[in-house]
Each structure stands twice: as structure tokens, then as C-alpha cells.
PDB file of C-alpha atoms in Angstrom:
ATOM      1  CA  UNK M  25      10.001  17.804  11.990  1.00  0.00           C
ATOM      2  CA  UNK M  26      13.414  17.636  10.395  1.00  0.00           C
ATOM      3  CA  UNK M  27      13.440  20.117   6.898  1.00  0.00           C
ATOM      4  CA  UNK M  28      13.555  18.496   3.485  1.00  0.00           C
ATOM      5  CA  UNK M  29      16.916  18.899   2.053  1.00  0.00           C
ATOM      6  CA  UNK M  30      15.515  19.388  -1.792  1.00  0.00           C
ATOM      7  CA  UNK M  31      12.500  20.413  -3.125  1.00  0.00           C
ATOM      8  CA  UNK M  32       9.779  17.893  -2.610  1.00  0.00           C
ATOM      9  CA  UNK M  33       8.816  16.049  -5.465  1.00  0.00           C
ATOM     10  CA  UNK M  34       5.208  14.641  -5.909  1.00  0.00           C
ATOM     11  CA  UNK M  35       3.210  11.986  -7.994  1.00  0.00           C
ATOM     12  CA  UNK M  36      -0.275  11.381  -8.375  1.00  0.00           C
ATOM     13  CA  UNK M  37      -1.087   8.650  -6.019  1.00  0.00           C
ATOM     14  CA  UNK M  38      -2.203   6.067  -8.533  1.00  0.00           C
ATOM     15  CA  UNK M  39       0.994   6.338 -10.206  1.00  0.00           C
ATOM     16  CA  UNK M  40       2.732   4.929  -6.513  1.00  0.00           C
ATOM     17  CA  UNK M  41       4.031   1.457  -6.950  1.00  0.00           C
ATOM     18  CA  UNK M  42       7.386  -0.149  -6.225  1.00  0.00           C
ATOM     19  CA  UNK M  43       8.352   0.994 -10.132  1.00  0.00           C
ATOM     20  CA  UNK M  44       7.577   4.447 -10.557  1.00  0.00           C
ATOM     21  CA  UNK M  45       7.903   7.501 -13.138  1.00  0.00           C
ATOM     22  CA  UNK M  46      10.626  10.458 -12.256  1.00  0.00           C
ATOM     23  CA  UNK M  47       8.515  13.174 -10.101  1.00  0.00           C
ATOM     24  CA  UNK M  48       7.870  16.750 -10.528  1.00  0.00           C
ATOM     25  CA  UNK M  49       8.502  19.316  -8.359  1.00  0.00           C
ATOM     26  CA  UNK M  50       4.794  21.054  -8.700  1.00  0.00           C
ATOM     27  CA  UNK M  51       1.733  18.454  -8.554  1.00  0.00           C
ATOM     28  CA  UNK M  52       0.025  20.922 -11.229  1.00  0.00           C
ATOM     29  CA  UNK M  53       2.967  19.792 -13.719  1.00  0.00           C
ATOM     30  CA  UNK M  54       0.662  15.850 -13.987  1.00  0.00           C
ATOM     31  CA  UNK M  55      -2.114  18.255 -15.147  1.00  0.00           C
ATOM     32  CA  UNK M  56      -2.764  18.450 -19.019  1.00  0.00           C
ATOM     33  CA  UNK M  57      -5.515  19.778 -21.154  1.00  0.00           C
ATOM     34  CA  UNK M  58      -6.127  16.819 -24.223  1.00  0.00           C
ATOM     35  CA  UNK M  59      -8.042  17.330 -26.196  1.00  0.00           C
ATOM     36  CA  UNK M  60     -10.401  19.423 -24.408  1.00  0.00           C
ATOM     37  CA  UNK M  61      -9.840  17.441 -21.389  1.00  0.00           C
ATOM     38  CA  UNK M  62      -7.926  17.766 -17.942  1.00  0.00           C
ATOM     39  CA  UNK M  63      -5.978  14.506 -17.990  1.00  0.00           C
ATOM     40  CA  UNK M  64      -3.956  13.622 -14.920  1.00  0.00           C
ATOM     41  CA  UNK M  65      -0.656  11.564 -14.842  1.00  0.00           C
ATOM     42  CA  UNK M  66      -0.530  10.919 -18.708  1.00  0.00           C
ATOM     43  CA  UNK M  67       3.105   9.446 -19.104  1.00  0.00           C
ATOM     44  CA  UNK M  68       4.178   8.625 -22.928  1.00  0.00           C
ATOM     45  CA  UNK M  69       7.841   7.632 -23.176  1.00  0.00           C
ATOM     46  CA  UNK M  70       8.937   6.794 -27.009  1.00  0.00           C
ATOM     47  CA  UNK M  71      12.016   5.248 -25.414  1.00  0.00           C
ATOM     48  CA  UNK M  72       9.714   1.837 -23.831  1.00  0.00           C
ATOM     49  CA  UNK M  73       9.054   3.245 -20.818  1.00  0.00           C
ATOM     50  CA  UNK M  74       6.012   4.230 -18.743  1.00  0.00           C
ATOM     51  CA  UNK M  75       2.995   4.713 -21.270  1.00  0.00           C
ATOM     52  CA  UNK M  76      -0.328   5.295 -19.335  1.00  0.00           C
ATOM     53  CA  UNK M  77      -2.947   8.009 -21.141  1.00  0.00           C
ATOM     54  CA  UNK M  78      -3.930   9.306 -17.511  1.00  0.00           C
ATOM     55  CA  UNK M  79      -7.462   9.831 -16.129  1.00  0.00           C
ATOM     56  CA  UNK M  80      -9.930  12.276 -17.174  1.00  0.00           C
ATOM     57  CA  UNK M  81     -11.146  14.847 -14.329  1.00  0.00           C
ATOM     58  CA  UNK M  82     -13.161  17.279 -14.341  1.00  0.00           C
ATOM     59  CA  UNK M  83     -12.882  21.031 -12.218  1.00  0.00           C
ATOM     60  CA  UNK M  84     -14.371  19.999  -8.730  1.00  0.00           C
ATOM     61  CA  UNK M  85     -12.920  16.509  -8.383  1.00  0.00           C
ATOM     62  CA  UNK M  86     -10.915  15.733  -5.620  1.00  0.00           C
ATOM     63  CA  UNK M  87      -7.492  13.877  -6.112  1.00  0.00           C
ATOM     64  CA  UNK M  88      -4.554  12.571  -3.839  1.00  0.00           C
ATOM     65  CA  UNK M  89      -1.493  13.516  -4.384  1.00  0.00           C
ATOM     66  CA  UNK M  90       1.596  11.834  -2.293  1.00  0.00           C
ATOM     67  CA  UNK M  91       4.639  13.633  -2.130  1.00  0.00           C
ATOM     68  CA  UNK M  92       7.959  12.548  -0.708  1.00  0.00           C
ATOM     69  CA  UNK M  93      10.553  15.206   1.048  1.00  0.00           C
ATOM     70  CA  UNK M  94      14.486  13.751   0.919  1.00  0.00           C
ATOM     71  CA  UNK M  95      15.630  14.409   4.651  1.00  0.00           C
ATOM     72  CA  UNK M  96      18.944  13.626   3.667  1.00  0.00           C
ATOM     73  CA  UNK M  97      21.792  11.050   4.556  1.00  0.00           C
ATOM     74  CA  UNK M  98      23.689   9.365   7.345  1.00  0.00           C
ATOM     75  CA  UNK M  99      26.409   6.922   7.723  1.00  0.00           C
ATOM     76  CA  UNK M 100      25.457   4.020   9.872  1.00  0.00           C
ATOM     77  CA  UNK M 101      28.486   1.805  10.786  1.00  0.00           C
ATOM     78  CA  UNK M 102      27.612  -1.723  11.316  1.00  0.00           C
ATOM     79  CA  UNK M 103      29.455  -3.613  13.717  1.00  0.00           C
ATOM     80  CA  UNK M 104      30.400  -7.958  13.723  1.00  0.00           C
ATOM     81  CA  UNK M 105      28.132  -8.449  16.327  1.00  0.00           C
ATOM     82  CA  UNK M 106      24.978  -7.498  15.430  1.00  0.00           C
ATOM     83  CA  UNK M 107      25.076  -3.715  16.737  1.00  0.00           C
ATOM     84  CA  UNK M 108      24.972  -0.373  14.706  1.00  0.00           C
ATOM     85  CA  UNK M 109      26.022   3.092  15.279  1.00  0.00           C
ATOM     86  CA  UNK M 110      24.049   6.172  13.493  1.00  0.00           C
ATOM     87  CA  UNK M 111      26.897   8.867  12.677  1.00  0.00           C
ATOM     88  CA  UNK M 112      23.931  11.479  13.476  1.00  0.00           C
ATOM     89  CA  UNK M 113      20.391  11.472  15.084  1.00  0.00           C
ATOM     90  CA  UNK M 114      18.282  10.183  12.488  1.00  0.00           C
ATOM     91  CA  UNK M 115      15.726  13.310  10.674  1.00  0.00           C
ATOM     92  CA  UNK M 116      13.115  13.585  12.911  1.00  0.00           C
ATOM     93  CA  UNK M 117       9.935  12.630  11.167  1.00  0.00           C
ATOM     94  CA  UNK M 118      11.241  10.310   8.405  1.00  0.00           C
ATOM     95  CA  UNK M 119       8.794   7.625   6.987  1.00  0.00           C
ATOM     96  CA  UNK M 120      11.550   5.410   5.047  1.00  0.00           C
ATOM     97  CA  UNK M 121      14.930   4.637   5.083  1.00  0.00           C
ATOM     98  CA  UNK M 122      17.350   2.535   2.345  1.00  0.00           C
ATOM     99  CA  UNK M 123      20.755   2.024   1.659  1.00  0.00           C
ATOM    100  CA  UNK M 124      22.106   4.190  -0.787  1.00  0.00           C
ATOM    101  CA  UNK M 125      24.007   1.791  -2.707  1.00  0.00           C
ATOM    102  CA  UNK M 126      20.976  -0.853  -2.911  1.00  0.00           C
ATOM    103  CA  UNK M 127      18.036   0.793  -3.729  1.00  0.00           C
ATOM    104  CA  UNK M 128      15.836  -1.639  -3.321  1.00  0.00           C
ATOM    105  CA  UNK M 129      16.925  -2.061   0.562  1.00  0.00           C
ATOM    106  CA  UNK M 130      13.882   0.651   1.727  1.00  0.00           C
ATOM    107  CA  UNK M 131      12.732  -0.356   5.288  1.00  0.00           C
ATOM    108  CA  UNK M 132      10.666   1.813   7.222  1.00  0.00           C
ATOM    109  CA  UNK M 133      12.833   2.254  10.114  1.00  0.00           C
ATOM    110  CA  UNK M 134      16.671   1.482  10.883  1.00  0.00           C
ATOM    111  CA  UNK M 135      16.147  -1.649  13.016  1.00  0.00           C
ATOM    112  CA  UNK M 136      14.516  -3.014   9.906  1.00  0.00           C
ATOM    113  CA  UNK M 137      16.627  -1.958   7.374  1.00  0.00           C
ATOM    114  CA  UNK M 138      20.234  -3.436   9.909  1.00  0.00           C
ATOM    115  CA  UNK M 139      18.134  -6.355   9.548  1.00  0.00           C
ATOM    116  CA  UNK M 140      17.997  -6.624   6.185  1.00  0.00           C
ATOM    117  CA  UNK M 141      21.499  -5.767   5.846  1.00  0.00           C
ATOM    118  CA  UNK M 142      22.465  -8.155   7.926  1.00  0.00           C
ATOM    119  CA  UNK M 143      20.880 -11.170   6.077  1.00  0.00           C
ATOM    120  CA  UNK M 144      22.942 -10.433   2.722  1.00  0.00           C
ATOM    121  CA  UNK M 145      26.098  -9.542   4.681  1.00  0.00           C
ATOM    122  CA  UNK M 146      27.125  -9.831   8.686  1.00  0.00           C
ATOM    123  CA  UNK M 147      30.857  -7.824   7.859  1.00  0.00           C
ATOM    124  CA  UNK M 148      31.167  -5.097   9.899  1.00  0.00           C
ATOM    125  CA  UNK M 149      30.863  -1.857   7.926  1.00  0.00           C
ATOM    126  CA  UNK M 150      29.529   1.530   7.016  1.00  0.00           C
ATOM    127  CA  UNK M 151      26.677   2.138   4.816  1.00  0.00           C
ATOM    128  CA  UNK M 152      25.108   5.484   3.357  1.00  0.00           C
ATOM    129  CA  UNK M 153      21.581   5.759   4.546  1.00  0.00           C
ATOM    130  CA  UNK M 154      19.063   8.015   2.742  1.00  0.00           C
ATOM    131  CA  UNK M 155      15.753   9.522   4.940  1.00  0.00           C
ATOM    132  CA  UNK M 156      12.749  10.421   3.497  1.00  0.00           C
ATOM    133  CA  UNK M 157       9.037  11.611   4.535  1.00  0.00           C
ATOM    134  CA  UNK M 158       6.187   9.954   2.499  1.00  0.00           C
ATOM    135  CA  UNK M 159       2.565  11.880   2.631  1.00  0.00           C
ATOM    136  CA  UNK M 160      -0.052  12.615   0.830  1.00  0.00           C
ATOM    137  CA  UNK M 161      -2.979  15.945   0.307  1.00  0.00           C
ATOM    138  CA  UNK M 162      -5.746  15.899  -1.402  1.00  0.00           C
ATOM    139  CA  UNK M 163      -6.245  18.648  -3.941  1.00  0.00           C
ATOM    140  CA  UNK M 164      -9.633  20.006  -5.760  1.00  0.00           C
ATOM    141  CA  UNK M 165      -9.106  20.546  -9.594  1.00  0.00           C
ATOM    142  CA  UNK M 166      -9.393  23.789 -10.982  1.00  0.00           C
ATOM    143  CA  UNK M 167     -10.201  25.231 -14.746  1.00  0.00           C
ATOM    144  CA  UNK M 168      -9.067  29.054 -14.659  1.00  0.00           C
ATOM    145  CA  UNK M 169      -8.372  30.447 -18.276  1.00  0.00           C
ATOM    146  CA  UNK M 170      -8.519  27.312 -19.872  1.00  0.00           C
ATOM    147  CA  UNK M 171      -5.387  26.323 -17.388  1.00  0.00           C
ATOM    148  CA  UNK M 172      -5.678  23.558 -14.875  1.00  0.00           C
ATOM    149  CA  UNK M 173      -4.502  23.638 -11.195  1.00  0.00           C
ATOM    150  CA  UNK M 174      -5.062  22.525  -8.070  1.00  0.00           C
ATOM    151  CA  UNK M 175      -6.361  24.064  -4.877  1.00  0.00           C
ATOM    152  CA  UNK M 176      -5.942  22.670  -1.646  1.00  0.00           C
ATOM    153  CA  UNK M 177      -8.827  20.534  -0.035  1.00  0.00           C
ATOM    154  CA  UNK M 178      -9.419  21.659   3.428  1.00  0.00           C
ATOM    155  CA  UNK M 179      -8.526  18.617   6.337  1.00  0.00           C
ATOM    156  CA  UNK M 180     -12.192  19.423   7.605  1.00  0.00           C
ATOM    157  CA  UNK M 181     -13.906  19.183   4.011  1.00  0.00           C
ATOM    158  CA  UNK M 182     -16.823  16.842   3.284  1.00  0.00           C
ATOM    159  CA  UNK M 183     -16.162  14.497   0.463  1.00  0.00           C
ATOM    160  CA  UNK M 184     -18.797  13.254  -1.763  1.00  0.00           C
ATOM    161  CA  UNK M 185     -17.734   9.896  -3.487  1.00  0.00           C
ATOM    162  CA  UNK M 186     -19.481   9.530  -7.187  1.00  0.00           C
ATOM    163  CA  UNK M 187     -19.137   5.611  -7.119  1.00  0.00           C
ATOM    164  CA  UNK M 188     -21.222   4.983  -3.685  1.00  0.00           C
ATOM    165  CA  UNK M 189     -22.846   8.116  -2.925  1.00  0.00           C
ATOM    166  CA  UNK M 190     -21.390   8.503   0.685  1.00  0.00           C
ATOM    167  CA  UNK M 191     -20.202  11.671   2.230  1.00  0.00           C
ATOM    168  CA  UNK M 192     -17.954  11.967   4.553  1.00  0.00           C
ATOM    169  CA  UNK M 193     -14.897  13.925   6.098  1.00  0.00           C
ATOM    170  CA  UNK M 194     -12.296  11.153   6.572  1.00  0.00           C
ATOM    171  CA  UNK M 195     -10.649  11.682   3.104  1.00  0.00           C
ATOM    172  CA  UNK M 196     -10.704   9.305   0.134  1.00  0.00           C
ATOM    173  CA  UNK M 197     -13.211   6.721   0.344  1.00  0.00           C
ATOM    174  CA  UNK M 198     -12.573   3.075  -0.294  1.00  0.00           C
ATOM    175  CA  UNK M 199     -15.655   1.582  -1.134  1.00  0.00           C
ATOM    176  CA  UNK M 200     -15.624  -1.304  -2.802  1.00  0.00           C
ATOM    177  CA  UNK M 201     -17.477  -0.341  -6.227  1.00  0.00           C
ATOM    178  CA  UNK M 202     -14.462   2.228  -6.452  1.00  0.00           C
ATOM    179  CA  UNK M 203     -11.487   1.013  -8.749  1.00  0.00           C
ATOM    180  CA  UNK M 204      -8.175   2.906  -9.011  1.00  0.00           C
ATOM    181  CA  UNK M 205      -9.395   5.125 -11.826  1.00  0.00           C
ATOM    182  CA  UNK M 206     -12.691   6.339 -10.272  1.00  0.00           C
ATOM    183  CA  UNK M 207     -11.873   6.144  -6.112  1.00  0.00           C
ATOM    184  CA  UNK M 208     -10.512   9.550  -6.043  1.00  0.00           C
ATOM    185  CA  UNK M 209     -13.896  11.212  -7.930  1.00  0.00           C
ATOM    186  CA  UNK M 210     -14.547  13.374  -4.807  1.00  0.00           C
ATOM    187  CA  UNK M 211     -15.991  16.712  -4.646  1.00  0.00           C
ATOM    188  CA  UNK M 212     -15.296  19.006  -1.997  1.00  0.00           C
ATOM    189  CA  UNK M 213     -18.869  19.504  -0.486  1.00  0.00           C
ATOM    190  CA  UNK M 214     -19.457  22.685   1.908  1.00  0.00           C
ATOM    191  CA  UNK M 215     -19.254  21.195   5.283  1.00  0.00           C
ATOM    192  CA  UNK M 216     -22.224  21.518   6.842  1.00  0.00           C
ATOM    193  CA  UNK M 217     -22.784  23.649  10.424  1.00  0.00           C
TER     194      UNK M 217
END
């Protein structure tokens, strides 16, 4: 796996989208006591941006958290006909790629983003490609000192989900009585012997 090349920034996973808030560096830092409350991913921007009041949680309940690691940059000349050069090998492991001077050009591999390129502009020429990893953990909330946090979920934990009553051990579940606010109400359940 090729190593992130700044610290990896995180967001809680409903907050995901094609338009999204700036990230933080610690997925603890979406975590907020209101009002007696742990609130996750409450945004309020006076300037008219992202305004969302967050979810209420309580200590137990299992969230997803995606994260995204910057593997760092390449040049990848494009030729006339069609073919491309990478400058480097391309970071091992990387789940998206984009131009850096058109941000909205993300692809999730290099044939695909050429492609792409090649449909606004057949020139031959260099662009500045960015790599990054996409992922995701899922995280138990904690109340220590009237502080929240997160602890890790174990890959191997059973997961009880509130809105359907199943347990299970693949992860989130994605039941249909589930909406985005209530399909991450897991608890981390003792797996059983």
C-alpha cells in the first residue's frame, strides 16, 4: 500500500456527497456535546454554507466514518493519438484519481479519467493527477468525563441494528426501514463463541 502523503482527513459518512464540508484530521473533532447531547456532524456556517444540526447518538452506537488518505501527484502526458504516459507508477492502492486543475474530473482509475480527458480535449499534453484512498471504519461512541470519543469497532463484532432488529457481523446494515439518520444505530454486541 503506497503511504498517505498528509494526514488523513475524515467525515462522517452521511456527510459524503459530491458537495461536501472541509474534513478534520481526528473523526472525534464531528463529536459535540449540545445541549446535553452527543451530536455528530453538526455544521453551522453564518457565511451560507453547510447548515445541518447533526444526529443525536448515544454512548454504544455504532457509526461509519470514511476517511480519505492523499497519495499524492503525478504528471501524466497525453499523447495525439489516444495514448498516455504516467511520469511514475501510480500509488499502489489508490481508490480515485482527478485532474488537478478540474476538480470535478475524479475517475476511479486512469483509463477512465484519459477518457474523460479526452472527450473535452484530444491535444496532446500533460496534466497533474492527484491519488487518493477512500475507506471507511466503523467506530463505537464513547461518554468518558462528560467528553465524547470514539473507539474502534472490532472487523469481527456483531452489530445489532435498532430499526430491524437483525444482528449480524457484516457491518452496517441496510435494511430498508433504515433512513440515513437512523442506519448507522448499531451497537457493538459481544460476539458470541
Amino acid at each position: 500500500m503506497s503511504e498517505q502523503t498528509e494526514p488523513r482527513r475524515w467525515w462522517p459518512d452521511f456527510l459524503c456527497d459530491e458537495c461536501m464540508p472541509e474534513p478534520k484530521e481526528d473523526p472525534t473533532a464531528w463529536l459535540e456535546i449540545r445541549n446535553g447531547t452527543i451530536v455528530l456532524g453538526r455544521l453551522i456556517d453564518e457565511d451560507g454554507g453547510f447548515n445541518f444540526e447533526g444526529i443525536a447518538l448515544t454512548a454504544g452506537q455504532v457509526v461509519e466514518m470514511d476517511y480519505c488518505d492523499f497519495l499524492g501527484t503525478r504528471d501524466v502526458f497525453l499523447k495525439e493519438d489516444g495514448a498516455f504516459e504516467v511520469e511514475d507508477v501510480p500509488p499502489e492502492g489508490f481508490t480515485q484519481c482527478w485532474n488537478r486543475d478540474e476538480a470535478e474530473s475524479c475517475a476511479d482509475n486512469l483509463l477512465e479519467l484519459v477518457a474523460s480527458e479526452r472527450e473535452v480535449d484530444t491535444s496532446a499534453r500533460t496534466i497533474d493527477v492527484g491519488f487518493v484512498r477512500w475507506g471507511h471504519e466503523l467506530f463505537a461512541v464513547t461518554l468518558q468525563d462528560g467528553k465524547p470519543g470514539f473507539d474502534p469497532v472490532p472487523p469481527n463484532a456483531s452489530l445489532h441494528c435498532h430499526a430491524c432488529g437483525v444482528v449480524s457481523t457484516n457491518g452496517k446494515c441496510d435494511c430498508t426501514r433504515s433512513d440515513t439518520n437512523t442506519r448507522r444505530a448499531f451497537r457493538a454486541e459481544p460476539a458470541e463463541a
